[in-house]
mmCIF file of C-alpha atoms in Angstrom:
data_model
loop_
_atom_site.group_PDB
_atom_site.id
_atom_site.type_symbol
_atom_site.label_atom_id
_atom_site.label_comp_id
_atom_site.label_asym_id
_atom_site.label_seq_id
_atom_site.Cartn_x
_atom_site.Cartn_y
_atom_site.Cartn_z
ATOM 1 C CA MET A 1084 -181.123 -110.434 186.749
ATOM 2 C CA SER A 1085 -179.384 -107.585 184.941
ATOM 3 C CA GLU A 1086 -179.722 -103.894 185.707
ATOM 4 C CA PHE A 1087 -180.702 -103.459 182.044
ATOM 5 C CA ASP A 1088 -183.526 -106.040 182.001
ATOM 6 C CA GLU A 1089 -186.295 -103.449 181.735
ATOM 7 C CA ILE A 1090 -184.874 -101.860 178.578
ATOM 8 C CA ARG A 1091 -182.578 -104.382 176.856
ATOM 9 C CA PRO A 1092 -183.427 -106.434 173.737
ATOM 10 C CA TYR A 1093 -184.529 -110.021 174.258
ATOM 11 C CA ASN A 1094 -181.870 -112.731 174.125
ATOM 12 C CA ASP A 1095 -182.014 -116.094 172.363
ATOM 13 C CA SER A 1096 -183.593 -117.929 175.305
ATOM 14 C CA GLU A 1097 -186.529 -115.510 175.243
ATOM 15 C CA VAL A 1098 -187.337 -115.772 171.533
ATOM 16 C CA VAL A 1099 -189.577 -118.858 171.477
ATOM 17 C CA PRO A 1100 -191.601 -117.954 174.631
ATOM 18 C CA THR A 1101 -192.142 -114.431 173.283
ATOM 19 C CA LEU A 1102 -193.309 -115.698 169.890
ATOM 20 C CA GLN A 1103 -195.703 -118.087 171.631
ATOM 21 C CA ARG A 1104 -197.044 -115.201 173.702
ATOM 22 C CA LEU A 1105 -197.587 -113.107 170.585
ATOM 23 C CA LEU A 1106 -199.479 -115.911 168.865
ATOM 24 C CA GLU A 1107 -201.949 -115.921 171.762
ATOM 25 C CA ASP A 1108 -202.301 -112.125 171.860
ATOM 26 C CA LYS A 1109 -205.694 -111.282 170.324
ATOM 27 C CA GLU A 1110 -204.859 -107.604 169.958
ATOM 28 C CA PHE A 1111 -201.649 -108.413 168.084
ATOM 29 C CA LEU A 1112 -203.436 -110.839 165.754
ATOM 30 C CA ASP A 1113 -206.204 -108.306 165.103
ATOM 31 C CA THR A 1114 -203.605 -105.625 164.328
ATOM 32 C CA VAL A 1115 -201.913 -107.914 161.799
ATOM 33 C CA ALA A 1116 -205.325 -108.570 160.240
ATOM 34 C CA LYS A 1117 -206.089 -104.836 159.984
ATOM 35 C CA LEU A 1118 -202.718 -104.119 158.382
ATOM 36 C CA GLY A 1119 -203.319 -106.904 155.870
ATOM 37 C CA LEU A 1120 -206.922 -105.847 155.255
ATOM 38 C CA PRO A 1121 -206.897 -102.057 155.813
ATOM 39 C CA LYS A 1122 -210.341 -101.538 154.256
ATOM 40 C CA ALA A 1123 -212.005 -104.254 156.291
ATOM 41 C CA GLY A 1124 -214.291 -103.228 159.124
ATOM 42 C CA LYS A 1125 -213.366 -103.646 162.785
ATOM 43 C CA TYR A 1126 -215.592 -106.722 163.006
ATOM 44 C CA ILE A 1127 -213.668 -108.587 160.304
ATOM 45 C CA ALA A 1128 -210.347 -108.848 162.162
ATOM 46 C CA PRO A 1129 -211.604 -111.232 164.906
ATOM 47 C CA LEU A 1130 -213.138 -113.468 162.241
ATOM 48 C CA VAL A 1131 -209.784 -114.056 160.544
ATOM 49 C CA ARG A 1132 -207.805 -114.257 163.789
ATOM 50 C CA GLY A 1133 -207.448 -118.048 163.549
ATOM 51 C CA LEU A 1134 -206.182 -117.849 159.980
ATOM 52 C CA ILE A 1135 -203.635 -115.203 160.940
ATOM 53 C CA ARG A 1136 -202.431 -117.304 163.878
ATOM 54 C CA SER A 1137 -202.013 -120.400 161.688
ATOM 55 C CA ARG A 1138 -200.090 -118.448 159.064
ATOM 56 C CA LEU A 1139 -197.792 -116.889 161.658
ATOM 57 C CA GLN A 1140 -197.214 -120.247 163.345
ATOM 58 C CA LYS A 1141 -195.953 -121.629 160.033
ATOM 59 C CA GLU A 1142 -193.797 -118.550 159.400
ATOM 60 C CA THR A 1143 -192.187 -118.651 162.851
ATOM 61 C CA ALA A 1144 -191.910 -122.432 163.379
ATOM 62 C CA SER A 1145 -188.209 -122.508 162.480
ATOM 63 C CA ILE A 1146 -187.268 -119.429 164.532
ATOM 64 C CA GLN A 1147 -185.276 -120.329 167.645
ATOM 65 C CA THR A 1148 -182.857 -117.413 168.000
ATOM 66 C CA VAL A 1149 -182.617 -113.676 167.384
ATOM 67 C CA ALA A 1150 -180.446 -114.423 164.339
ATOM 68 C CA ASP A 1151 -183.168 -116.710 162.953
ATOM 69 C CA LEU A 1152 -185.721 -113.944 163.378
ATOM 70 C CA GLN A 1153 -183.504 -111.341 161.744
ATOM 71 C CA ALA A 1154 -182.892 -113.646 158.783
ATOM 72 C CA LYS A 1155 -186.660 -113.852 158.324
ATOM 73 C CA ILE A 1156 -186.996 -110.068 158.654
ATOM 74 C CA GLU A 1157 -184.177 -109.618 156.135
ATOM 75 C CA PHE A 1158 -186.196 -111.516 153.532
ATOM 76 C CA TYR A 1159 -189.276 -109.328 153.950
ATOM 77 C CA LEU A 1160 -187.285 -106.110 154.282
ATOM 78 C CA GLY A 1161 -185.382 -106.955 151.110
ATOM 79 C CA ARG A 1162 -188.662 -107.419 149.298
ATOM 80 C CA GLU A 1163 -189.897 -104.000 150.445
ATOM 81 C CA ILE A 1164 -186.601 -102.337 149.535
ATOM 82 C CA ASN A 1165 -186.758 -103.798 146.022
ATOM 83 C CA ARG A 1166 -190.392 -102.755 145.668
ATOM 84 C CA THR A 1167 -190.257 -99.221 147.113
ATOM 85 C CA ILE A 1168 -186.691 -98.011 146.464
ATOM 86 C CA THR A 1169 -185.503 -97.338 142.907
ATOM 87 C CA HIS A 1170 -181.828 -97.394 143.883
ATOM 88 C CA LEU A 1171 -180.158 -97.760 147.285
ATOM 89 C CA SER A 1172 -176.601 -96.434 147.406
ATOM 90 C CA ILE A 1173 -174.195 -96.609 150.344
ATOM 91 C CA SER A 1174 -170.940 -94.779 151.046
ATOM 92 C CA GLY A 1175 -168.433 -94.316 153.861
ATOM 93 C CA LEU A 1176 -168.233 -97.906 155.128
ATOM 94 C CA ASP A 1177 -164.425 -97.648 155.138
ATOM 95 C CA ASN A 1178 -164.501 -94.691 157.516
ATOM 96 C CA PHE A 1179 -164.590 -96.783 160.685
ATOM 97 C CA ASP A 1180 -163.140 -99.985 162.113
ATOM 98 C CA ARG A 1181 -165.489 -102.909 161.479
ATOM 99 C CA ALA A 1182 -163.791 -104.936 164.230
ATOM 100 C CA LYS A 1183 -164.955 -102.463 166.862
ATOM 101 C CA ALA A 1184 -168.560 -101.567 167.605
ATOM 102 C CA SER A 1185 -169.760 -98.026 166.915
ATOM 103 C CA LEU A 1186 -172.530 -95.736 168.084
ATOM 104 C CA PHE A 1187 -174.294 -94.678 164.882
ATOM 105 C CA VAL A 1188 -176.190 -91.392 165.167
ATOM 106 C CA SER A 1189 -178.358 -90.556 162.155
ATOM 107 C CA ASN A 1190 -180.851 -87.986 161.023
ATOM 108 C CA HIS A 1191 -184.442 -89.085 161.564
ATOM 109 C CA ARG A 1192 -187.011 -89.101 158.763
ATOM 110 C CA ASP A 1193 -188.843 -92.422 159.176
ATOM 111 C CA ILE A 1194 -189.742 -94.365 162.325
ATOM 112 C CA VAL A 1195 -188.773 -97.829 161.078
ATOM 113 C CA MET A 1196 -186.936 -97.387 157.780
ATOM 114 C CA ASP A 1197 -184.137 -95.182 159.175
ATOM 115 C CA PRO A 1198 -182.675 -97.846 161.488
ATOM 116 C CA ALA A 1199 -183.720 -100.594 159.064
ATOM 117 C CA LEU A 1200 -181.709 -99.073 156.202
ATOM 118 C CA VAL A 1201 -178.678 -98.398 158.398
ATOM 119 C CA ASN A 1202 -178.926 -101.989 159.629
ATOM 120 C CA TRP A 1203 -179.353 -103.332 156.090
ATOM 121 C CA SER A 1204 -176.364 -101.337 154.822
ATOM 122 C CA LEU A 1205 -174.145 -102.765 157.554
ATOM 123 C CA TYR A 1206 -175.465 -106.335 157.466
ATOM 124 C CA LYS A 1207 -175.160 -106.659 153.682
ATOM 125 C CA ASN A 1208 -171.541 -105.533 153.915
ATOM 126 C CA GLY A 1209 -170.433 -107.987 156.586
ATOM 127 C CA PHE A 1210 -171.021 -105.975 159.750
ATOM 128 C CA THR A 1211 -172.978 -107.207 162.755
ATOM 129 C CA THR A 1212 -176.548 -105.949 163.125
ATOM 130 C CA LEU A 1213 -177.508 -103.038 165.346
ATOM 131 C CA ARG A 1214 -179.054 -102.627 168.723
ATOM 132 C CA ILE A 1215 -181.728 -100.041 167.973
ATOM 133 C CA ALA A 1216 -183.021 -97.320 170.299
ATOM 134 C CA ILE A 1217 -186.807 -96.923 170.219
ATOM 135 C CA GLY A 1218 -188.984 -94.610 172.293
ATOM 136 C CA ASP A 1219 -191.577 -96.147 174.588
ATOM 137 C CA ASN A 1220 -194.117 -93.697 173.123
ATOM 138 C CA LEU A 1221 -194.234 -96.087 170.137
ATOM 139 C CA LEU A 1222 -194.691 -99.113 172.374
ATOM 140 C CA THR A 1223 -198.103 -98.380 173.852
ATOM 141 C CA LYS A 1224 -199.142 -102.020 173.486
ATOM 142 C CA PRO A 1225 -197.296 -104.958 175.123
ATOM 143 C CA PHE A 1226 -197.107 -106.777 171.783
ATOM 144 C CA ALA A 1227 -195.344 -103.781 170.200
ATOM 145 C CA SER A 1228 -192.671 -103.897 172.886
ATOM 146 C CA ASP A 1229 -192.259 -107.651 172.390
ATOM 147 C CA LEU A 1230 -191.878 -107.283 168.625
ATOM 148 C CA MET A 1231 -189.253 -104.561 168.836
ATOM 149 C CA ARG A 1232 -187.228 -106.190 171.605
ATOM 150 C CA LEU A 1233 -187.126 -109.434 169.628
ATOM 151 C CA ASN A 1234 -185.419 -107.475 166.845
ATOM 152 C CA LYS A 1235 -182.544 -106.156 168.999
ATOM 153 C CA SER A 1236 -184.320 -102.938 169.994
ATOM 154 C CA PHE A 1237 -183.858 -101.381 173.408
ATOM 155 C CA ILE A 1238 -186.306 -99.022 175.054
ATOM 156 C CA VAL A 1239 -185.856 -95.277 175.527
ATOM 157 C CA ASN A 1240 -188.074 -94.152 178.407
ATOM 158 C CA ARG A 1241 -189.867 -91.026 177.192
ATOM 159 C CA SER A 1242 -192.948 -91.461 179.369
ATOM 160 C CA ALA A 1243 -191.232 -90.423 182.609
ATOM 161 C CA THR A 1244 -192.428 -86.982 183.724
ATOM 162 C CA ALA A 1245 -190.929 -86.339 187.174
ATOM 163 C CA PRO A 1246 -187.390 -84.847 186.959
ATOM 164 C CA ARG A 1247 -185.912 -87.554 189.194
ATOM 165 C CA GLU A 1248 -187.498 -90.333 187.107
ATOM 166 C CA LYS A 1249 -186.299 -88.757 183.860
ATOM 167 C CA LEU A 1250 -182.736 -88.463 185.153
ATOM 168 C CA LYS A 1251 -182.743 -92.046 186.411
ATOM 169 C CA ALA A 1252 -184.006 -93.313 183.035
ATOM 170 C CA ALA A 1253 -181.436 -91.226 181.134
ATOM 171 C CA LYS A 1254 -178.575 -92.537 183.282
ATOM 172 C CA LEU A 1255 -179.673 -96.132 182.725
ATOM 173 C CA LEU A 1256 -179.939 -95.550 178.968
ATOM 174 C CA SER A 1257 -176.509 -93.909 178.854
ATOM 175 C CA LYS A 1258 -174.962 -96.772 180.785
ATOM 176 C CA TYR A 1259 -176.620 -99.356 178.538
ATOM 177 C CA ILE A 1260 -175.416 -97.697 175.313
ATOM 178 C CA HIS A 1261 -171.878 -97.404 176.695
ATOM 179 C CA HIS A 1262 -171.971 -101.038 177.868
ATOM 180 C CA SER A 1263 -173.265 -102.219 174.470
ATOM 181 C CA VAL A 1264 -170.481 -100.541 172.499
ATOM 182 C CA LEU A 1265 -167.504 -101.059 174.805
ATOM 183 C CA THR A 1266 -168.286 -104.259 176.727
ATOM 184 C CA ASP A 1267 -170.566 -106.244 174.415
ATOM 185 C CA ASN A 1268 -168.945 -104.868 171.221
ATOM 186 C CA GLU A 1269 -172.426 -104.406 169.745
ATOM 187 C CA ASN A 1270 -173.228 -101.694 167.209
ATOM 188 C CA VAL A 1271 -175.898 -99.241 168.357
ATOM 189 C CA TRP A 1272 -178.206 -96.905 166.418
ATOM 190 C CA ILE A 1273 -179.959 -93.868 167.828
ATOM 191 C CA ALA A 1274 -181.593 -90.897 166.099
ATOM 192 C CA GLN A 1275 -180.010 -87.453 166.443
ATOM 193 C CA ARG A 1276 -183.296 -86.121 167.803
ATOM 194 C CA GLU A 1277 -186.482 -87.140 169.540
ATOM 195 C CA GLY A 1278 -189.132 -87.474 166.838
ATOM 196 C CA ARG A 1279 -188.797 -87.271 163.073
ATOM 197 C CA ALA A 1280 -187.588 -84.139 161.269
ATOM 198 C CA LYS A 1281 -190.990 -83.577 159.692
ATOM 199 C CA ASP A 1282 -189.909 -80.212 158.252
ATOM 200 C CA GLY A 1283 -186.821 -81.668 156.570
ATOM 201 C CA ILE A 1284 -184.427 -79.820 158.896
ATOM 202 C CA ASP A 1285 -181.993 -82.296 160.440
ATOM 203 C CA VAL A 1286 -180.878 -80.840 163.763
ATOM 204 C CA SER A 1287 -179.514 -82.816 166.711
ATOM 205 C CA ASN A 1288 -181.060 -82.625 170.147
ATOM 206 C CA GLN A 1289 -178.266 -81.553 172.478
ATOM 207 C CA ALA A 1290 -179.965 -83.406 175.338
ATOM 208 C CA ILE A 1291 -179.226 -86.688 173.547
ATOM 209 C CA ILE A 1292 -175.508 -85.866 173.473
ATOM 210 C CA SER A 1293 -175.651 -84.896 177.145
ATOM 211 C CA MET A 1294 -177.366 -88.217 177.864
ATOM 212 C CA PHE A 1295 -174.441 -90.110 176.316
ATOM 213 C CA ALA A 1296 -172.110 -88.473 178.847
ATOM 214 C CA LEU A 1297 -174.193 -89.307 181.935
ATOM 215 C CA SER A 1298 -172.257 -92.571 182.290
ATOM 216 C CA LYS A 1299 -168.877 -90.812 182.066
ATOM 217 C CA PRO A 1300 -166.657 -91.354 185.120
ATOM 218 C CA LYS A 1301 -166.088 -88.041 186.905
ATOM 219 C CA THR A 1302 -162.341 -88.252 186.439
ATOM 220 C CA GLN A 1303 -162.500 -88.965 182.703
ATOM 221 C CA PRO A 1304 -162.157 -85.946 180.390
ATOM 222 C CA PHE A 1305 -165.216 -85.284 178.203
ATOM 223 C CA GLU A 1306 -163.254 -85.400 174.936
ATOM 224 C CA GLU A 1307 -161.769 -88.782 175.860
ATOM 225 C CA PHE A 1308 -165.205 -90.197 176.678
ATOM 226 C CA ILE A 1309 -166.630 -89.045 173.336
ATOM 227 C CA ARG A 1310 -163.729 -90.609 171.422
ATOM 228 C CA GLU A 1311 -164.188 -93.819 173.400
ATOM 229 C CA ALA A 1312 -167.906 -93.927 172.476
ATOM 230 C CA ARG A 1313 -166.941 -94.225 168.786
ATOM 231 C CA ILE A 1314 -169.778 -92.012 167.550
ATOM 232 C CA VAL A 1315 -170.307 -92.236 163.781
ATOM 233 C CA PRO A 1316 -172.648 -89.703 162.096
ATOM 234 C CA VAL A 1317 -174.947 -91.237 159.483
ATOM 235 C CA THR A 1318 -176.928 -89.357 156.840
ATOM 236 C CA LEU A 1319 -180.055 -90.829 155.245
ATOM 237 C CA SER A 1320 -181.254 -89.087 152.073
ATOM 238 C CA TYR A 1321 -184.668 -90.065 150.684
ATOM 239 C CA GLU A 1322 -185.829 -88.875 147.267
ATOM 240 C CA TYR A 1323 -189.477 -89.160 148.303
ATOM 241 C CA ASP A 1324 -191.058 -89.317 151.741
ATOM 242 C CA PRO A 1325 -194.065 -91.666 151.864
ATOM 243 C CA CYS A 1326 -195.418 -89.640 154.805
ATOM 244 C CA ASP A 1327 -194.863 -86.207 153.222
ATOM 245 C CA THR A 1328 -198.522 -85.125 153.059
ATOM 246 C CA ALA A 1329 -199.218 -86.311 156.612
ATOM 247 C CA LYS A 1330 -196.197 -84.398 157.917
ATOM 248 C CA ALA A 1331 -197.258 -81.260 156.021
ATOM 249 C CA LYS A 1332 -200.741 -81.545 157.508
ATOM 250 C CA GLU A 1333 -199.360 -81.759 161.047
ATOM 251 C CA ILE A 1334 -196.948 -78.835 160.617
ATOM 252 C CA TYR A 1335 -199.590 -76.644 158.951
ATOM 253 C CA GLN A 1336 -202.136 -77.377 161.662
ATOM 254 C CA LYS A 1337 -199.620 -76.539 164.393
ATOM 255 C CA GLU A 1338 -198.757 -73.271 162.642
ATOM 256 C CA THR A 1339 -202.370 -72.196 162.058
ATOM 257 C CA GLU A 1340 -204.145 -73.641 165.103
ATOM 258 C CA GLY A 1341 -201.299 -73.880 167.602
ATOM 259 C CA THR A 1342 -201.755 -77.588 168.257
ATOM 260 C CA TYR A 1343 -202.102 -80.966 166.589
ATOM 261 C CA LYS A 1344 -203.754 -84.031 168.078
ATOM 262 C CA LYS A 1345 -202.646 -87.370 166.715
ATOM 263 C CA GLY A 1346 -205.347 -89.753 165.592
ATOM 264 C CA GLU A 1347 -205.758 -93.181 167.111
ATOM 265 C CA HIS A 1348 -202.976 -95.532 165.973
ATOM 266 C CA GLU A 1349 -201.462 -92.716 163.866
ATOM 267 C CA ASP A 1350 -197.902 -93.838 164.620
ATOM 268 C CA VAL A 1351 -198.763 -97.379 163.528
ATOM 269 C CA LYS A 1352 -200.165 -96.010 160.263
ATOM 270 C CA SER A 1353 -197.031 -93.903 159.761
ATOM 271 C CA ILE A 1354 -194.891 -96.999 160.276
ATOM 272 C CA ALA A 1355 -196.912 -98.987 157.728
ATOM 273 C CA ILE A 1356 -196.865 -96.166 155.148
ATOM 274 C CA GLY A 1357 -193.152 -95.563 155.720
ATOM 275 C CA ILE A 1358 -192.355 -99.213 155.041
ATOM 276 C CA THR A 1359 -194.662 -99.783 152.068
ATOM 277 C CA GLY A 1360 -194.602 -96.321 150.442
ATOM 278 C CA PHE A 1361 -192.487 -95.352 147.412
ATOM 279 C CA LYS A 1362 -189.154 -93.718 148.302
ATOM 280 C CA GLY A 1363 -187.373 -93.375 144.958
ATOM 281 C CA CYS A 1364 -183.587 -93.223 145.294
ATOM 282 C CA VAL A 1365 -182.118 -93.458 148.795
ATOM 283 C CA HIS A 1366 -178.537 -92.832 149.891
ATOM 284 C CA VAL A 1367 -176.967 -93.891 153.200
ATOM 285 C CA HIS A 1368 -173.654 -92.253 154.124
ATOM 286 C CA PHE A 1369 -171.483 -93.248 157.080
ATOM 287 C CA GLY A 1370 -169.243 -90.428 158.273
ATOM 288 C CA GLU A 1371 -165.954 -90.518 160.145
ATOM 289 C CA PRO A 1372 -165.930 -91.299 163.885
ATOM 290 C CA LEU A 1373 -165.782 -88.309 166.194
ATOM 291 C CA THR A 1374 -162.149 -88.092 167.326
ATOM 292 C CA GLN A 1375 -161.779 -84.336 167.801
ATOM 293 C CA ASN A 1376 -161.197 -82.736 171.193
ATOM 294 C CA PHE A 1377 -164.774 -81.749 171.992
ATOM 295 C CA GLU A 1378 -165.134 -79.803 175.220
ATOM 296 C CA ASN A 1379 -168.899 -80.146 175.695
ATOM 297 C CA ALA A 1380 -172.169 -81.530 174.324
ATOM 298 C CA GLU A 1381 -172.879 -78.374 172.321
ATOM 299 C CA GLN A 1382 -169.692 -78.792 170.290
ATOM 300 C CA VAL A 1383 -170.577 -82.425 169.568
ATOM 301 C CA LYS A 1384 -174.103 -81.427 168.521
ATOM 302 C CA LEU A 1385 -172.836 -78.720 166.142
ATOM 303 C CA HIS A 1386 -170.320 -81.123 164.603
ATOM 304 C CA LEU A 1387 -172.969 -83.814 164.077
ATOM 305 C CA ASP A 1388 -175.330 -81.308 162.451
ATOM 306 C CA LYS A 1389 -172.611 -80.079 160.100
ATOM 307 C CA GLU A 1390 -171.532 -83.610 159.149
ATOM 308 C CA ILE A 1391 -175.069 -84.825 158.515
ATOM 309 C CA ILE A 1392 -176.004 -81.963 156.185
ATOM 310 C CA ALA A 1393 -172.567 -81.953 154.489
ATOM 311 C CA ASN A 1394 -173.052 -85.605 153.562
ATOM 312 C CA TYR A 1395 -176.721 -85.277 152.618
ATOM 313 C CA VAL A 1396 -177.231 -86.362 149.006
ATOM 314 C CA LEU A 1397 -179.712 -84.009 147.375
ATOM 315 C CA HIS A 1398 -182.205 -85.473 144.917
ATOM 316 C CA PRO A 1399 -184.041 -83.770 142.027
ATOM 317 C CA SER A 1400 -187.146 -83.670 144.252
ATOM 318 C CA ASN A 1401 -185.323 -81.388 146.702
ATOM 319 C CA CYS A 1402 -184.158 -79.027 143.964
ATOM 320 C CA ILE A 1403 -187.503 -78.945 142.146
ATOM 321 C CA ALA A 1404 -189.254 -78.046 145.402
ATOM 322 C CA TYR A 1405 -186.694 -75.266 145.927
ATOM 323 C CA GLU A 1406 -187.347 -73.979 142.396
ATOM 324 C CA MET A 1407 -191.096 -73.932 142.984
ATOM 325 C CA LEU A 1408 -190.618 -71.847 146.121
ATOM 326 C CA GLU A 1409 -187.796 -69.546 144.986
ATOM 327 C CA LYS A 1410 -188.493 -69.324 141.223
ATOM 328 C CA ARG A 1411 -184.826 -70.027 140.510
ATOM 329 C CA SER A 1412 -182.551 -73.047 140.333
ATOM 330 C CA PRO A 1413 -180.179 -73.834 143.208
ATOM 331 C CA LYS A 1414 -176.461 -74.118 142.494
ATOM 332 C CA VAL A 1415 -175.950 -77.498 144.109
ATOM 333 C CA LEU A 1416 -174.818 -81.037 143.322
ATOM 334 C CA VAL A 1417 -177.362 -83.844 143.116
ATOM 335 C CA GLY A 1418 -177.492 -87.620 143.180
ATOM 336 C CA GLU A 1419 -175.009 -90.316 144.080
ATOM 337 C CA LYS A 1420 -172.675 -89.117 141.300
ATOM 338 C CA GLN A 1421 -172.848 -85.506 142.575
ATOM 339 C CA ILE A 1422 -173.482 -83.710 139.287
ATOM 340 C CA ALA A 1423 -174.493 -80.054 139.017
ATOM 341 C CA PHE A 1424 -178.251 -79.562 139.075
ATOM 342 C CA ASP A 1425 -179.607 -78.315 135.748
ATOM 343 C CA THR A 1426 -183.379 -78.058 135.612
ATOM 344 C CA ALA A 1427 -183.431 -78.965 131.903
ATOM 345 C CA ASP A 1428 -181.980 -82.392 132.710
ATOM 346 C CA TRP A 1429 -184.719 -83.377 135.119
ATOM 347 C CA GLN A 1430 -188.009 -82.953 133.257
ATOM 348 C CA ALA A 1431 -189.141 -86.559 133.815
ATOM 349 C CA GLU A 1432 -188.390 -86.210 137.533
ATOM 350 C CA ARG A 1433 -190.258 -82.888 137.581
ATOM 351 C CA LYS A 1434 -193.381 -84.547 136.199
ATOM 352 C CA ILE A 1435 -193.160 -87.343 138.786
ATOM 353 C CA PHE A 1436 -192.789 -84.793 141.569
ATOM 354 C CA THR A 1437 -195.587 -82.487 140.390
ATOM 355 C CA ASP A 1438 -197.911 -85.454 139.909
ATOM 356 C CA ARG A 1439 -197.038 -86.593 143.423
ATOM 357 C CA ILE A 1440 -197.836 -83.277 145.100
ATOM 358 C CA ALA A 1441 -200.986 -82.667 143.029
ATOM 359 C CA THR A 1442 -203.135 -84.372 145.668
ATOM 360 C CA CYS A 1443 -201.859 -82.126 148.460
ATOM 361 C CA ASP A 1444 -204.317 -79.622 149.942
ATOM 362 C CA PRO A 1445 -203.397 -76.255 148.299
ATOM 363 C CA GLN A 1446 -203.261 -74.593 151.727
ATOM 364 C CA ARG A 1447 -200.562 -77.014 152.824
ATOM 365 C CA LEU A 1448 -198.596 -77.156 149.557
ATOM 366 C CA ASN A 1449 -195.929 -74.635 150.594
ATOM 367 C CA THR A 1450 -195.404 -76.552 153.829
ATOM 368 C CA LEU A 1451 -194.898 -79.768 151.881
ATOM 369 C CA LEU A 1452 -192.509 -78.075 149.436
ATOM 370 C CA LYS A 1453 -190.438 -76.658 152.307
ATOM 371 C CA GLY A 1454 -190.044 -80.174 153.690
ATOM 372 C CA TYR A 1455 -188.345 -81.194 150.452
ATOM 373 C CA ALA A 1456 -186.499 -77.895 149.908
ATOM 374 C CA ASN A 1457 -185.054 -77.406 153.395
ATOM 375 C CA PRO A 1458 -182.045 -79.690 152.790
ATOM 376 C CA VAL A 1459 -181.191 -77.438 149.806
ATOM 377 C CA TYR A 1460 -181.425 -74.296 151.943
ATOM 378 C CA ARG A 1461 -179.177 -75.910 154.547
ATOM 379 C CA LYS A 1462 -176.652 -77.060 151.937
ATOM 380 C CA LEU A 1463 -176.494 -73.547 150.482
ATOM 381 C CA SER A 1464 -176.089 -72.076 153.963
ATOM 382 C CA LEU A 1465 -173.273 -74.503 154.762
ATOM 383 C CA THR A 1466 -171.494 -73.586 151.523
ATOM 384 C CA ALA A 1467 -171.922 -69.858 152.173
ATOM 385 C CA ASN A 1468 -170.504 -70.178 155.689
ATOM 386 C CA ALA A 1469 -167.501 -72.102 154.381
ATOM 387 C CA GLU A 1470 -166.585 -69.366 151.895
#
């Protein structure tokens, strides 16, 4: 028994028994059926359960290890990337030592695709795959936990409510992350914040930085511990957000009614839309490891925020949204090649964007536009502060 058993990913010896358990899980099979047949009624899923089980048995028959499973996932993920991403560009892979594991901290826009794209970028360039942090709020069903832990995910306990329970869970998580990077030499991914940045403003949660330090020996200086953790900021820049209208709806409802109640299985739907929805161009940038003499968690948080927005690659969609709100063009650089934005050069992209937002409820249009424009505002603010 390990002290991390309740949160760690599954190991090779657990792969086959877990897959067998999933193939007997009626709720899992019905969920797969509903995802494959979204317009089918709730009575259809049980009728095709046997067919789904047979298909999955064939698909998983050769899977014996975590690596086998990830090779299978790579095939399907690659297909979705080719289908939903116009161009995936990657930069900064030379900024850190590939022989040593790192703690990758990224902005958070999509539940599954954020860690998937970071993982893909590393794996396709000869790095080992990530251990991925995932909140237990997304694992409300046993089969969901099984699926994620098979794919090298470890569990972040967000359901604890009592202060003592929350502290205990945070200490265990901190210790596990530290152990993964320094002892197991395993790369780790965690989002800079709890929950997606639905408004397009990428800001770190300082509590996450404080959590990292909970496993710090009392005698070790804070700055030394942070350097030892090998934290690498990662910026994900999506041209289009498949969940943009849903995010705008939630933000608008919170602003006008004070609250928003998620629908049943809403997170599952967001995951499915995020994976299968069109994203346009996507850029993944890996920053330099944090080696400065940080005195506290606040300094680390501010540095991460600055690095993530500084390395954010703006797309025409961001600038067009800014223009629609401000009635003027932003003086910024766009795209992988970082060329000056000139509205006359992007008429085809403007039509794609305006066609895309045409279905948005007019009351929520400004909210949606702000989600795309906020990275521009933050870039301009960063530039102004640097002058």
